[in-house]
GROMACS .gro file of C-alpha atoms in nm:
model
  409
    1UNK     CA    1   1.618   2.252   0.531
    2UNK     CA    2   1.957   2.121   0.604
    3UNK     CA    3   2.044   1.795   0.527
    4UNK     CA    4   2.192   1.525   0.761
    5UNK     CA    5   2.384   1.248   0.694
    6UNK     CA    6   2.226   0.829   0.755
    7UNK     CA    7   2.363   0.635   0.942
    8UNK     CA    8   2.509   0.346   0.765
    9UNK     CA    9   2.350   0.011   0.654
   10UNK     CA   10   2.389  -0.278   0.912
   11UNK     CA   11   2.193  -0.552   0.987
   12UNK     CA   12   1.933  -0.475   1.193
   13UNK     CA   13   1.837  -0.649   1.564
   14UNK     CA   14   1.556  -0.425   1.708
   15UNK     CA   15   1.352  -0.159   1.641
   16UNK     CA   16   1.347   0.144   1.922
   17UNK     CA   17   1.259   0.426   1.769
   18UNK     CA   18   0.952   0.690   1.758
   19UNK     CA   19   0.701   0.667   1.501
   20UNK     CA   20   0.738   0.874   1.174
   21UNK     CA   21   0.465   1.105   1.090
   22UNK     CA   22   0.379   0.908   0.781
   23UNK     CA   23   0.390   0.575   1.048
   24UNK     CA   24   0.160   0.774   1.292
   25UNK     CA   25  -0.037   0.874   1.021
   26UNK     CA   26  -0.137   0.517   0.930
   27UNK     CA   27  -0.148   0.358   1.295
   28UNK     CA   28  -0.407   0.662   1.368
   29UNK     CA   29  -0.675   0.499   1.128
   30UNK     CA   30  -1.002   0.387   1.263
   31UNK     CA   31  -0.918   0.476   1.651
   32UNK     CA   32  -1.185   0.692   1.714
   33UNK     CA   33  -1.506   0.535   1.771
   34UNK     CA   34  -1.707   0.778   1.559
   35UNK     CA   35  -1.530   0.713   1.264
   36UNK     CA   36  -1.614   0.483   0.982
   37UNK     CA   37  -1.272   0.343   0.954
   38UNK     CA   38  -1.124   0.059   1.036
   39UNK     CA   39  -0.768   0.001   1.142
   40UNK     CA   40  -0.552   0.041   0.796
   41UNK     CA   41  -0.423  -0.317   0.707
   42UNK     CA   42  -0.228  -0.420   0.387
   43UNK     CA   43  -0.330  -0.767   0.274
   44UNK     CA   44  -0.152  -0.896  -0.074
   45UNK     CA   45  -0.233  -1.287  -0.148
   46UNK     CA   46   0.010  -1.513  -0.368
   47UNK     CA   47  -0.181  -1.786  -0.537
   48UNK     CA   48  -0.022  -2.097  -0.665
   49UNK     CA   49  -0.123  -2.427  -0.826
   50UNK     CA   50   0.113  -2.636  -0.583
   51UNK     CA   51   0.130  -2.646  -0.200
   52UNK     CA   52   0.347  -2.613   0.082
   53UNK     CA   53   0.411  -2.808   0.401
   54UNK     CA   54   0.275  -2.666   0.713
   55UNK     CA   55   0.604  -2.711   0.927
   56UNK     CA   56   0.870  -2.617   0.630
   57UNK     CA   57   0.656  -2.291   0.630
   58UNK     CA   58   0.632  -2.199   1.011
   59UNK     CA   59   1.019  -2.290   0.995
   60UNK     CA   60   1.061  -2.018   0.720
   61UNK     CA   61   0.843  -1.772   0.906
   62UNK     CA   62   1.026  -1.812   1.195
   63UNK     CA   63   1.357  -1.810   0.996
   64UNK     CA   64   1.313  -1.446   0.862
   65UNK     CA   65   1.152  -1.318   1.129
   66UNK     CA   66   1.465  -1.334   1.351
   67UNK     CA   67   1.664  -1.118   1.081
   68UNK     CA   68   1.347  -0.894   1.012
   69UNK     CA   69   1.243  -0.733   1.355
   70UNK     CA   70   1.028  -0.517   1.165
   71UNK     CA   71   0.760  -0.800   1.147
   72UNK     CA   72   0.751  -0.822   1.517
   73UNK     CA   73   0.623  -0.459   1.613
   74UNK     CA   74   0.469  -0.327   1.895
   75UNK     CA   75   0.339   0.062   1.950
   76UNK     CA   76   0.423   0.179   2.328
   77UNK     CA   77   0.395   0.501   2.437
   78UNK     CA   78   0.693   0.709   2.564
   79UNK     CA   79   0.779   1.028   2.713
   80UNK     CA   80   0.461   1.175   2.461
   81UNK     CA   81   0.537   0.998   2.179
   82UNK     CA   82   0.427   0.682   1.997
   83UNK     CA   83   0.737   0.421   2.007
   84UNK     CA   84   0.838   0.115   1.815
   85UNK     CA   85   0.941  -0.176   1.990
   86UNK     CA   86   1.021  -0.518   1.795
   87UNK     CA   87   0.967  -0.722   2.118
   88UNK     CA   88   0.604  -0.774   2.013
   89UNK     CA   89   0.447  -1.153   1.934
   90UNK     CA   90   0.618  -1.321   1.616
   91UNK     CA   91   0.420  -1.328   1.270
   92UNK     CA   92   0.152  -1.582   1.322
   93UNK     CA   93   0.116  -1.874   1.085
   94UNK     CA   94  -0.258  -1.904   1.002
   95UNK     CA   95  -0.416  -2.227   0.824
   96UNK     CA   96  -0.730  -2.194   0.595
   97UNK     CA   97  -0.854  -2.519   0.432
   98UNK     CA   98  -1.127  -2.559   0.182
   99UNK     CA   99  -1.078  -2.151   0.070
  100UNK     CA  100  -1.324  -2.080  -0.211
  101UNK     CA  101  -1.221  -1.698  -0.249
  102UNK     CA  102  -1.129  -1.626  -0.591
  103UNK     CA  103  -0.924  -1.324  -0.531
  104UNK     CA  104  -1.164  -1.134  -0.787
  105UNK     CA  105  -1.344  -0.902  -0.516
  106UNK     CA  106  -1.423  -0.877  -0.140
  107UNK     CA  107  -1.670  -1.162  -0.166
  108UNK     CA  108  -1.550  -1.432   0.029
  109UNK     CA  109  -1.246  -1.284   0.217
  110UNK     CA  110  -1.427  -1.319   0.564
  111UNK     CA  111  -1.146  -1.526   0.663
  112UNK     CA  112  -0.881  -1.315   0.624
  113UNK     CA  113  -0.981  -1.061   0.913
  114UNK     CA  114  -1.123  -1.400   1.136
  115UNK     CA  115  -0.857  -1.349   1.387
  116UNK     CA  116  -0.724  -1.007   1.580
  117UNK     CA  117  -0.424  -0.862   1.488
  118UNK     CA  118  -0.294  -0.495   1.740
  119UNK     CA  119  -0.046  -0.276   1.690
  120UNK     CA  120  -0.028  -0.201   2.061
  121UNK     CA  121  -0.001  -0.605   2.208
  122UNK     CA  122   0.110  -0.712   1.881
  123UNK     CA  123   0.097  -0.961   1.677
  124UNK     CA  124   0.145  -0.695   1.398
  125UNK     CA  125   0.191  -0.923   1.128
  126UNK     CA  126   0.005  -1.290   1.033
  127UNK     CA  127   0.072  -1.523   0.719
  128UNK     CA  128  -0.253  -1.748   0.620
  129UNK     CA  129  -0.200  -2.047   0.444
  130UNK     CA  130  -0.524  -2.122   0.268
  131UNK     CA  131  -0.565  -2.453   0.047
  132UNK     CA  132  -0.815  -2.372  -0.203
  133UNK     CA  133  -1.089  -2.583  -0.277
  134UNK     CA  134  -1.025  -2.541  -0.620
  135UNK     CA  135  -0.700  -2.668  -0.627
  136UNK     CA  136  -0.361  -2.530  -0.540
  137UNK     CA  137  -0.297  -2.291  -0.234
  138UNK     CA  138  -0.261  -1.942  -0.124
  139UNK     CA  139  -0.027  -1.722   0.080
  140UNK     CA  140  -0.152  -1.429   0.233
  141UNK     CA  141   0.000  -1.161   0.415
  142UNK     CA  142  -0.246  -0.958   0.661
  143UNK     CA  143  -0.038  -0.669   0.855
  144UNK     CA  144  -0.099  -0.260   0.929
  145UNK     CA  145  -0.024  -0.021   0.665
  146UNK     CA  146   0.210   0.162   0.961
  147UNK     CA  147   0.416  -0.129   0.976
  148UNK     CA  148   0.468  -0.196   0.611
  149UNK     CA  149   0.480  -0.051   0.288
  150UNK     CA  150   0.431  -0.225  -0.076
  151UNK     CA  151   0.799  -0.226  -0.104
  152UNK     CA  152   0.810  -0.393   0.241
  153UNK     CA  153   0.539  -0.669   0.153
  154UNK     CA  154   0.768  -0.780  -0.145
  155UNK     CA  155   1.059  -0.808   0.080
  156UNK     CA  156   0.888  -1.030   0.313
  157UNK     CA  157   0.763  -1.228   0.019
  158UNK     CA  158   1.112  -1.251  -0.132
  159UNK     CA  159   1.245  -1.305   0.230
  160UNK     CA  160   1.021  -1.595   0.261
  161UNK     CA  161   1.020  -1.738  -0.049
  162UNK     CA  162   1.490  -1.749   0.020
  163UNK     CA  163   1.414  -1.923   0.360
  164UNK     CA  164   1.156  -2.189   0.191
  165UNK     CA  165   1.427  -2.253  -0.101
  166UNK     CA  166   1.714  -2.336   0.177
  167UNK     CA  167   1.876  -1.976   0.111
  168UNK     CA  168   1.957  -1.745   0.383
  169UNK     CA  169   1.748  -1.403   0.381
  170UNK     CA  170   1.947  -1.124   0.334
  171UNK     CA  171   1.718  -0.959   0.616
  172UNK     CA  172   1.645  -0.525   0.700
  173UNK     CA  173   1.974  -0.315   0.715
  174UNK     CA  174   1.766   0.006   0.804
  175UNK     CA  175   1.830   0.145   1.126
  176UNK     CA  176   1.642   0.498   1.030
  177UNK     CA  177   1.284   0.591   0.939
  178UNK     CA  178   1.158   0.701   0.564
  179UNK     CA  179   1.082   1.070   0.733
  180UNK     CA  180   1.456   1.041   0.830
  181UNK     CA  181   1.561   0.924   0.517
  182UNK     CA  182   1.372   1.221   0.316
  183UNK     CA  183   1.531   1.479   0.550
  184UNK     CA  184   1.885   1.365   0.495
  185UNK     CA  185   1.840   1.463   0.088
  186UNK     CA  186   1.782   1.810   0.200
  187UNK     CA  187   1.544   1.838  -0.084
  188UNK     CA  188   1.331   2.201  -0.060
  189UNK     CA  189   1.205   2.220  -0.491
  190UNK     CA  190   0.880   2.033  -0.508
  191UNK     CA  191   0.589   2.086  -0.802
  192UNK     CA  192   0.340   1.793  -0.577
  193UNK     CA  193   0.080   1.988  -0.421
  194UNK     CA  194  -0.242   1.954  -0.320
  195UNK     CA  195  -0.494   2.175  -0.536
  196UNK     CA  196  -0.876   2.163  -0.543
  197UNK     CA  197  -0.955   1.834  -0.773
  198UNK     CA  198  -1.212   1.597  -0.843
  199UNK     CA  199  -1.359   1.289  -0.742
  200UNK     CA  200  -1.257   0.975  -0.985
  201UNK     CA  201  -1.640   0.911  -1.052
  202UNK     CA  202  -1.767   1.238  -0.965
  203UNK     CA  203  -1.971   1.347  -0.652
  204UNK     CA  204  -2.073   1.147  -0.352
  205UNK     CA  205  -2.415   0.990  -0.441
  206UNK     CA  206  -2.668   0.733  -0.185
  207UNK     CA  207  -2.613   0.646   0.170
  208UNK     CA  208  -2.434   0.311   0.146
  209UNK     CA  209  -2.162   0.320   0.394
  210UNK     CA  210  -1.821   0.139   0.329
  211UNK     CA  211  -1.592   0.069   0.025
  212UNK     CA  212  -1.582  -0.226  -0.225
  213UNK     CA  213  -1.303  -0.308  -0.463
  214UNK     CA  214  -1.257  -0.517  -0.771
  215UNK     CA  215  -0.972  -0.679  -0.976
  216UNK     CA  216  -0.968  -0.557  -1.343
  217UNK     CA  217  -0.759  -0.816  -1.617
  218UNK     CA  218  -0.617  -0.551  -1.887
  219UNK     CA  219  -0.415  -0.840  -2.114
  220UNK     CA  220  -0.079  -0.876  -2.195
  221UNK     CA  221   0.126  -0.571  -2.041
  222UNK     CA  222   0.200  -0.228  -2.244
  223UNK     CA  223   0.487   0.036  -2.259
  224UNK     CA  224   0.444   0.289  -1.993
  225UNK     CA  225   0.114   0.164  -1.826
  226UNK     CA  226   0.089   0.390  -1.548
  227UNK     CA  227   0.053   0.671  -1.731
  228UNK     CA  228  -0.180   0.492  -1.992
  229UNK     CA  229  -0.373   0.432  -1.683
  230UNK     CA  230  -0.335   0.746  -1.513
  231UNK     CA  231  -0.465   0.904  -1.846
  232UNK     CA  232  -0.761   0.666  -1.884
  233UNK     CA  233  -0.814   0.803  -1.474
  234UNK     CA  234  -0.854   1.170  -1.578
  235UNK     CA  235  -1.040   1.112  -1.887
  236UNK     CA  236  -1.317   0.927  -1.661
  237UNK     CA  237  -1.304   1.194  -1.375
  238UNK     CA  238  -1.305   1.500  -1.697
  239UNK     CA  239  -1.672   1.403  -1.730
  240UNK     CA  240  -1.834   1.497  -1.428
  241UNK     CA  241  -1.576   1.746  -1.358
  242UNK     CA  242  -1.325   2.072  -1.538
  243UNK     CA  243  -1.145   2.049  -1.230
  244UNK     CA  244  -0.797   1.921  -1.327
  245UNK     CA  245  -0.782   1.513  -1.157
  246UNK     CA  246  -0.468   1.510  -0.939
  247UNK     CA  247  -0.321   1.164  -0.961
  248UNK     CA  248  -0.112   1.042  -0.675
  249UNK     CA  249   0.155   0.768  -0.712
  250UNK     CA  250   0.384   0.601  -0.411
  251UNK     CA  251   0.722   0.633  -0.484
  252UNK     CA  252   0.949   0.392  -0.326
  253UNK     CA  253   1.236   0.613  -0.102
  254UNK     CA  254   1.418   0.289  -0.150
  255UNK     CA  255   1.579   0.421  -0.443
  256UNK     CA  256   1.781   0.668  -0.281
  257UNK     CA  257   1.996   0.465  -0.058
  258UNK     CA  258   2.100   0.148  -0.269
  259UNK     CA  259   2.071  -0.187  -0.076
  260UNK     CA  260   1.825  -0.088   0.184
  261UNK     CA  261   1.664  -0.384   0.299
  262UNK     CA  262   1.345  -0.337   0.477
  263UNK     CA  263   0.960  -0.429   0.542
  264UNK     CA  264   0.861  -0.111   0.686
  265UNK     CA  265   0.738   0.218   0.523
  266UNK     CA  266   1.005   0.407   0.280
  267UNK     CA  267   0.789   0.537   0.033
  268UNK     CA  268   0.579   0.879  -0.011
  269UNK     CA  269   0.334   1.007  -0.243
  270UNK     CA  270   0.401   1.248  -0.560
  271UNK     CA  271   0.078   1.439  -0.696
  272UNK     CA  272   0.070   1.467  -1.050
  273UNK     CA  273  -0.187   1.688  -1.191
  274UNK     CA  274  -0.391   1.656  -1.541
  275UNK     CA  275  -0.621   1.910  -1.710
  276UNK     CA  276  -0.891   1.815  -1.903
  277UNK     CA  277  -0.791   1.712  -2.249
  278UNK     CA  278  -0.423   1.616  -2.148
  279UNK     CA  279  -0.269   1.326  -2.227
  280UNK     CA  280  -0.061   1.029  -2.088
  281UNK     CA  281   0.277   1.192  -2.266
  282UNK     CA  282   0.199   1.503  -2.057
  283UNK     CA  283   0.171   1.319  -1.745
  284UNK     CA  284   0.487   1.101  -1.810
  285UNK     CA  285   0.683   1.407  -1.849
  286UNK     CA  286   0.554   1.576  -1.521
  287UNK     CA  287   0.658   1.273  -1.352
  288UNK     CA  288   0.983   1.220  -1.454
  289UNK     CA  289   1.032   1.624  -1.379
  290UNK     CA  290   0.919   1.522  -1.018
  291UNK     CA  291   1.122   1.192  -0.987
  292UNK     CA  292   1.428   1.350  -1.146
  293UNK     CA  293   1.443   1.679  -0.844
  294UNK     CA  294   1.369   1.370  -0.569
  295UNK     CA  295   1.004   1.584  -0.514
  296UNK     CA  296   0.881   1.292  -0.316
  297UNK     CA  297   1.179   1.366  -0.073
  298UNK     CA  298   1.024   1.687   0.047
  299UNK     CA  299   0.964   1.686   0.411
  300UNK     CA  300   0.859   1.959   0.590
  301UNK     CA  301   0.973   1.967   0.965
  302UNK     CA  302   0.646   2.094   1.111
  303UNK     CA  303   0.471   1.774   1.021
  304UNK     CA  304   0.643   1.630   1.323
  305UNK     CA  305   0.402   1.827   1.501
  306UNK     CA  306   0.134   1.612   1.399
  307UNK     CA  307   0.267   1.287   1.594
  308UNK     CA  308   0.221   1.466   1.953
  309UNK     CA  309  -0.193   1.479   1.856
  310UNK     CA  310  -0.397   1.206   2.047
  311UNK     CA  311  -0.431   0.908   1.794
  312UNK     CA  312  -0.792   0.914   1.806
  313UNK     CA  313  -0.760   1.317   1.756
  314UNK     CA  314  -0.579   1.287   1.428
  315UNK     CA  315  -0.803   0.987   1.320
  316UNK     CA  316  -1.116   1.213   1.335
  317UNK     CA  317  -0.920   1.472   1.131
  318UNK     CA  318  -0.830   1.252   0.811
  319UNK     CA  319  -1.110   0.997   0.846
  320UNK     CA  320  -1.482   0.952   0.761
  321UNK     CA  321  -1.722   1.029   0.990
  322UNK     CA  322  -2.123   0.974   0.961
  323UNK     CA  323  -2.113   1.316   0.939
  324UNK     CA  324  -1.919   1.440   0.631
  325UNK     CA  325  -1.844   1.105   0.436
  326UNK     CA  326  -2.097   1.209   0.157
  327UNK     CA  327  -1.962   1.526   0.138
  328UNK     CA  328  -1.582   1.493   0.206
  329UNK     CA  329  -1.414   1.729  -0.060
  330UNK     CA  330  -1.136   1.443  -0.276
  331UNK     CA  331  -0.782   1.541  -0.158
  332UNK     CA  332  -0.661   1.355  -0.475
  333UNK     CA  333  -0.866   1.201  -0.770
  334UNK     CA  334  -0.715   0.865  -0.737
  335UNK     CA  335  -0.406   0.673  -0.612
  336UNK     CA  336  -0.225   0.417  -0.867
  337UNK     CA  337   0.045   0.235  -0.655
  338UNK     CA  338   0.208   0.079  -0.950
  339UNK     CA  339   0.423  -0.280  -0.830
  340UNK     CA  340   0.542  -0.322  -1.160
  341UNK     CA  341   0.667  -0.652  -1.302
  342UNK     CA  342   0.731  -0.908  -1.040
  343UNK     CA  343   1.018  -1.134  -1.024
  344UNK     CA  344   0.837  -1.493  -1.044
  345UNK     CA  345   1.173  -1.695  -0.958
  346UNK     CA  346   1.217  -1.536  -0.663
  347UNK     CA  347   0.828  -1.566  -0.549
  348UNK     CA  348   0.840  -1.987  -0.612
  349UNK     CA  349   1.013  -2.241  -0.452
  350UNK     CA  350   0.967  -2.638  -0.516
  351UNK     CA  351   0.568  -2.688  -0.526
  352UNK     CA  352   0.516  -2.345  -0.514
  353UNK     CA  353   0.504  -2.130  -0.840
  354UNK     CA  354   0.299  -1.814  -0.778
  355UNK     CA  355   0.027  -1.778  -1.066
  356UNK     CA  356  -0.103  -1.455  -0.939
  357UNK     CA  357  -0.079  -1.212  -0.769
  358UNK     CA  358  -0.323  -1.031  -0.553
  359UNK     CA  359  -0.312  -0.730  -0.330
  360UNK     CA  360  -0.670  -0.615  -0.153
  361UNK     CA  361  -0.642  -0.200  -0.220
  362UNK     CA  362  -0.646   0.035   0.059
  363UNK     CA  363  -1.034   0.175   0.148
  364UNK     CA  364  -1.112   0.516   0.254
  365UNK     CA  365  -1.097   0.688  -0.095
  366UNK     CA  366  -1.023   0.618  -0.477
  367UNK     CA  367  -0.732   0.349  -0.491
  368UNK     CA  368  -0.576   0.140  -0.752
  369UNK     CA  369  -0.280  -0.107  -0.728
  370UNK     CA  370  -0.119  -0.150  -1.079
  371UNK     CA  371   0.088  -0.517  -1.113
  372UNK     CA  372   0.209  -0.701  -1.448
  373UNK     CA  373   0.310  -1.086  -1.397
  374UNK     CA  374   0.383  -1.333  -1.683
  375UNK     CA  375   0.293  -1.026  -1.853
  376UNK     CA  376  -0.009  -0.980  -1.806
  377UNK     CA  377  -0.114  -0.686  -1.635
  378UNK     CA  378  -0.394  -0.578  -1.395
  379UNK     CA  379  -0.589  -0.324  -1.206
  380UNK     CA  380  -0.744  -0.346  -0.832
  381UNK     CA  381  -0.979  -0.082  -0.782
  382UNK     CA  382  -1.155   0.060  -0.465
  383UNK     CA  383  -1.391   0.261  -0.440
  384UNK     CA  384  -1.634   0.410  -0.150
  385UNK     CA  385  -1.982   0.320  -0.208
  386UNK     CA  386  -2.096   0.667  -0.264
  387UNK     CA  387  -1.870   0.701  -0.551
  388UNK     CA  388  -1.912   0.335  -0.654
  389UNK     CA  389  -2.294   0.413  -0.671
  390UNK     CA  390  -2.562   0.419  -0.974
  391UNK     CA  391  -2.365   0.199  -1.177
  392UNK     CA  392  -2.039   0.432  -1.212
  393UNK     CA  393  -1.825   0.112  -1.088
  394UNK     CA  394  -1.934  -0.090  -1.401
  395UNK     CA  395  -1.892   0.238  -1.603
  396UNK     CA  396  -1.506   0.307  -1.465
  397UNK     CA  397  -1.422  -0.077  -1.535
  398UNK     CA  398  -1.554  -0.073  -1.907
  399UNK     CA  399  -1.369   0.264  -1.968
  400UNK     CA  400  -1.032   0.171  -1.853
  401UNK     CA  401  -1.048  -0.178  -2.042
  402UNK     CA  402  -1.139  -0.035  -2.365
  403UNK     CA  403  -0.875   0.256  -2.286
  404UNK     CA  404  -0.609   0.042  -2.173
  405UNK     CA  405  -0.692  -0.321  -2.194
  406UNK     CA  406  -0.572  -0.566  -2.438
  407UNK     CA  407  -0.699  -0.914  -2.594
  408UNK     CA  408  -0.517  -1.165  -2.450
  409UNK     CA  409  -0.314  -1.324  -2.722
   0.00000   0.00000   0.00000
C-alpha cells in the first residue's frame, strides 16, 4: 500500500468530506428496524461538588463550538456516498435539576436519552447540565460514536473547561479522516487479527434482551493496569473456554501526527491475543510489538467498499438481530478502552473541580472503559444480558477486584 502524504495542520472551519469506513461503520448502528440496536452514542459524565452558571456555560458551548465544527455534524447523502457537513444545529445545552443518578449503573439515566439527538438533521452533539440532588452538579456529554471518539470527548471536555476559565480553545486542526491518516503511514506488517475466541463469561445463556453495565472501584491505581486487567479478562474467559481470549484495545491515531486537535474519530482497534495460562507480562510485550510496527495503522483499501452498502444493509450485518443474538459467535473476548490518568486542572475551572469521572460503555458486546483519577482507578463494564446471566456479572466483578483491586489506603 503506498503511502500518501497529510495535508498539513490548520485550523479547521467546516467539515465536507465523505464518511470513513470506521465513521460509516458507527453511524450504521441500529438503522434497521429488525435489529436490536440502538443508534451508537458515547455518553461520559463529569461530576463535581461545585456548580456552574447556566449562561457562563451556554457562552462556553457556544465559544468552542465555533472553532470545533466537528460538534456541529450533519450526515447528507452525495453522489452514493454518506457526507459530512458541519452546517448541522449547534451542541444543545440541556438542564437537569434534582438528578439522583449516581453514576454507578444504568439505573436512573432515563434522562440522559429524554430528548432526540440525529445524525442526519443534526443536533449531533448535546451537553446536560444536571444539579444533583445530592449536592454538587454534573456535566454530561451525549453524542454518536461516528462523530466522536474517546480521544475526541476529552478534547471537548478540555475545550470547554479553557472557554469556562476565560482561555481561548486551541480548537480541531484536522482537515483529514483517521482512515486517511492510517493510509498515509503506509503500514502493511500487522500481528492483530481476528481468530476464533471466546466469550468474556462464556456462552450466551436466557432470553433477556439488551445490555447492562456497571462501574467497578479497583483502589488506588497500579503499574501497568491494562494489562493487569487484560490478564484478570482471560483468566475469567479460560474457564468456560481453551479458546485463546482475544483482547481488543483502541489506540489513539493521535499519536502519529503530533498536535492534532480534534473531536472526531482517530483511533482503531489492536487485537491482542492470550492463551490459557498466559500472563499480563506476555500480553504487555505483544502490545508494545504491535504499538512499536504502528499495527493499528493497517488499513486495507477494500474496506472502502463497505461505505457504498445501504446503512440499514451493513447494520443487519454487524448487529443483533432476534434471530442470532443468543448465538452470535464473540468477534473479540472483550474491549478495554483504557483513558488513562486524567489531567484534573484542566477538567476544573472556579466552582467546578471534577471528582469523577464517568463514561457509560458502549453495548452490543463485552466492553470495558479503564480510567485512573486522583489515583484511583476504575472499571465500567458492559455486558449483554445473555452473557451477564445466572449470576456471571457478580462472578466477573468479584474476580477482577480480588485480581486487580486494591484497599483504598
Amino acid at each position: 500500500m503506498t503511502a500518501h502524504p497529510l495535508p498539513p495542520l490548520r485550523q479547521l472551519r467546516t467539515v465536507a468530506r465523505p464518511l470513513s469506513v470506521p465513521e460509516y461503520y458507527h453511524a450504521c448502528v441500529g438503522t434497521h428496524p429488525r435489529t436490536l440496536e440502538d443508534r451508537r452514542t458515547a455518553v461520559l459524565a463529569l461530576r463535581s461538588d461545585g456548580r456552574l452558571d447556566p449562561a457562563q456555560l451556554q457562552a462556553a458551548l457556544a465559544k468552542i463550538a465555533l472553532v470545533n465544527p466537528g460538534l456541529c455534524l450533519r450526515i447528507e447523502r452525495k453522489s452514493g456516498l454518506a457526507h459530512w457537513r458541519s452546517d448541522g444545529p449547534k451542541p444543545r445545552l440541556r438542564m437537569i435539576e434534582d438528578c439522583t443518578w449516581d453514576g454507578c449503573s444504568a439505573a436512573g439515566t432515563g434522562f440522559i436519552a429524554a430528548e432526540p439527538l440525529s445524525l442526519e438533521d443534526g443536533p449531533s452533539v448535546e451537553l446536560i447540565y444536571a444539579q444533583l440532588r445530592s449536592g454538587g452538579s454534573m456535566l454530561v456529554l451525549r453524542t454518536f460514536h461516528a462523530v466522536v471518539d474517546g480521544g475526541g470527548v476529552l478534547h471537548f471536555f478540555y475545550e470547554l473547561f479553557r472557554a469556562l476559565r476565560g482561555e481561548s480553545p486551541l480548537g480541531s486542526n484536522a482537515e483529514f479522516s483517521d482512515a486517511e491518516l492510517m493510509r498515509s503511514l503506509g503500514i502493511r506488517k500487522t500481528l492483530s487479527r481476528h481468530m476464533r475466541t471466546c466469550g468474556l463469561t462464556g456462552s450466551p445463556q436466557g432470553d433477556e434482551v439488551g445490555d447492562e453495565w456497571r462501574r467497578v472501584p479497583l483502589g488506588p491505581a497500579r503499574p501497568h493496569l491494562l494489562s493487569l486487567t487484560a490478564q484478570a479478562m482471560a483468566e475469567f474467559a479460560h474457564q468456560y473456554s481453551d479458546l485463546p481470549a482475544l483482547i481488543a484495545v483502541p489506540v489513539d491515531l493521535r499519536r502519529h501526527v503530533p498536535g492534532l486537535l480534534s473531536t472526531m474519530n482517530f483511533s482503531n482497534m489492536l487485537l491482542v491475543p492470550l492463551e490459557p495460562g498466559a500472563g499480563a507480562e506476555l500480553f504487555r510485550r505483544r502490545l508494545a510489538e504491535m504499538l512499536e510496527g504502528r499495527m493499528e495503522a493497517v488499513f486495507p483499501r477494500w474496506l472502502d467498499l463497505l461505505r457504498w452498502l445501504p446503512m440499514p444493509w451493513l447494520d443487519l450485518m454487524v448487529s443483533r438481530t432476534p434471530d442470532n443474538y443468543r448465538r452470535r459467535r464473540p468477534m473479540e473476548t472483550v474491549v478495554i478502552s483504557n483513558l488513562g490518568r486524567l489531567d484534573l486542572e484542566a477538567l476544573s475551572c472556579p466552582r467546578f473541580r471534577v471528582r469523577q469521572f464517568l463514561p457509560i460503555p458502549l453495548t452490543g458486546s463485552a466492553f470495558a472503559a479503564l480510567v485512573t483519577i486522583d489515583g484511583q482507578a476504575e472499571l465500567t463494564i458492559n455486558l449483554p444480558r445473555v452473557l451477564a446471566s445466572e449470576g456471571r456479572f457478580d462472578a466477573l466483578v468479584a474476580h477482577l477486584q480480588r485480581r486487580i483491586g486494591r484497599p483504598t489506603q
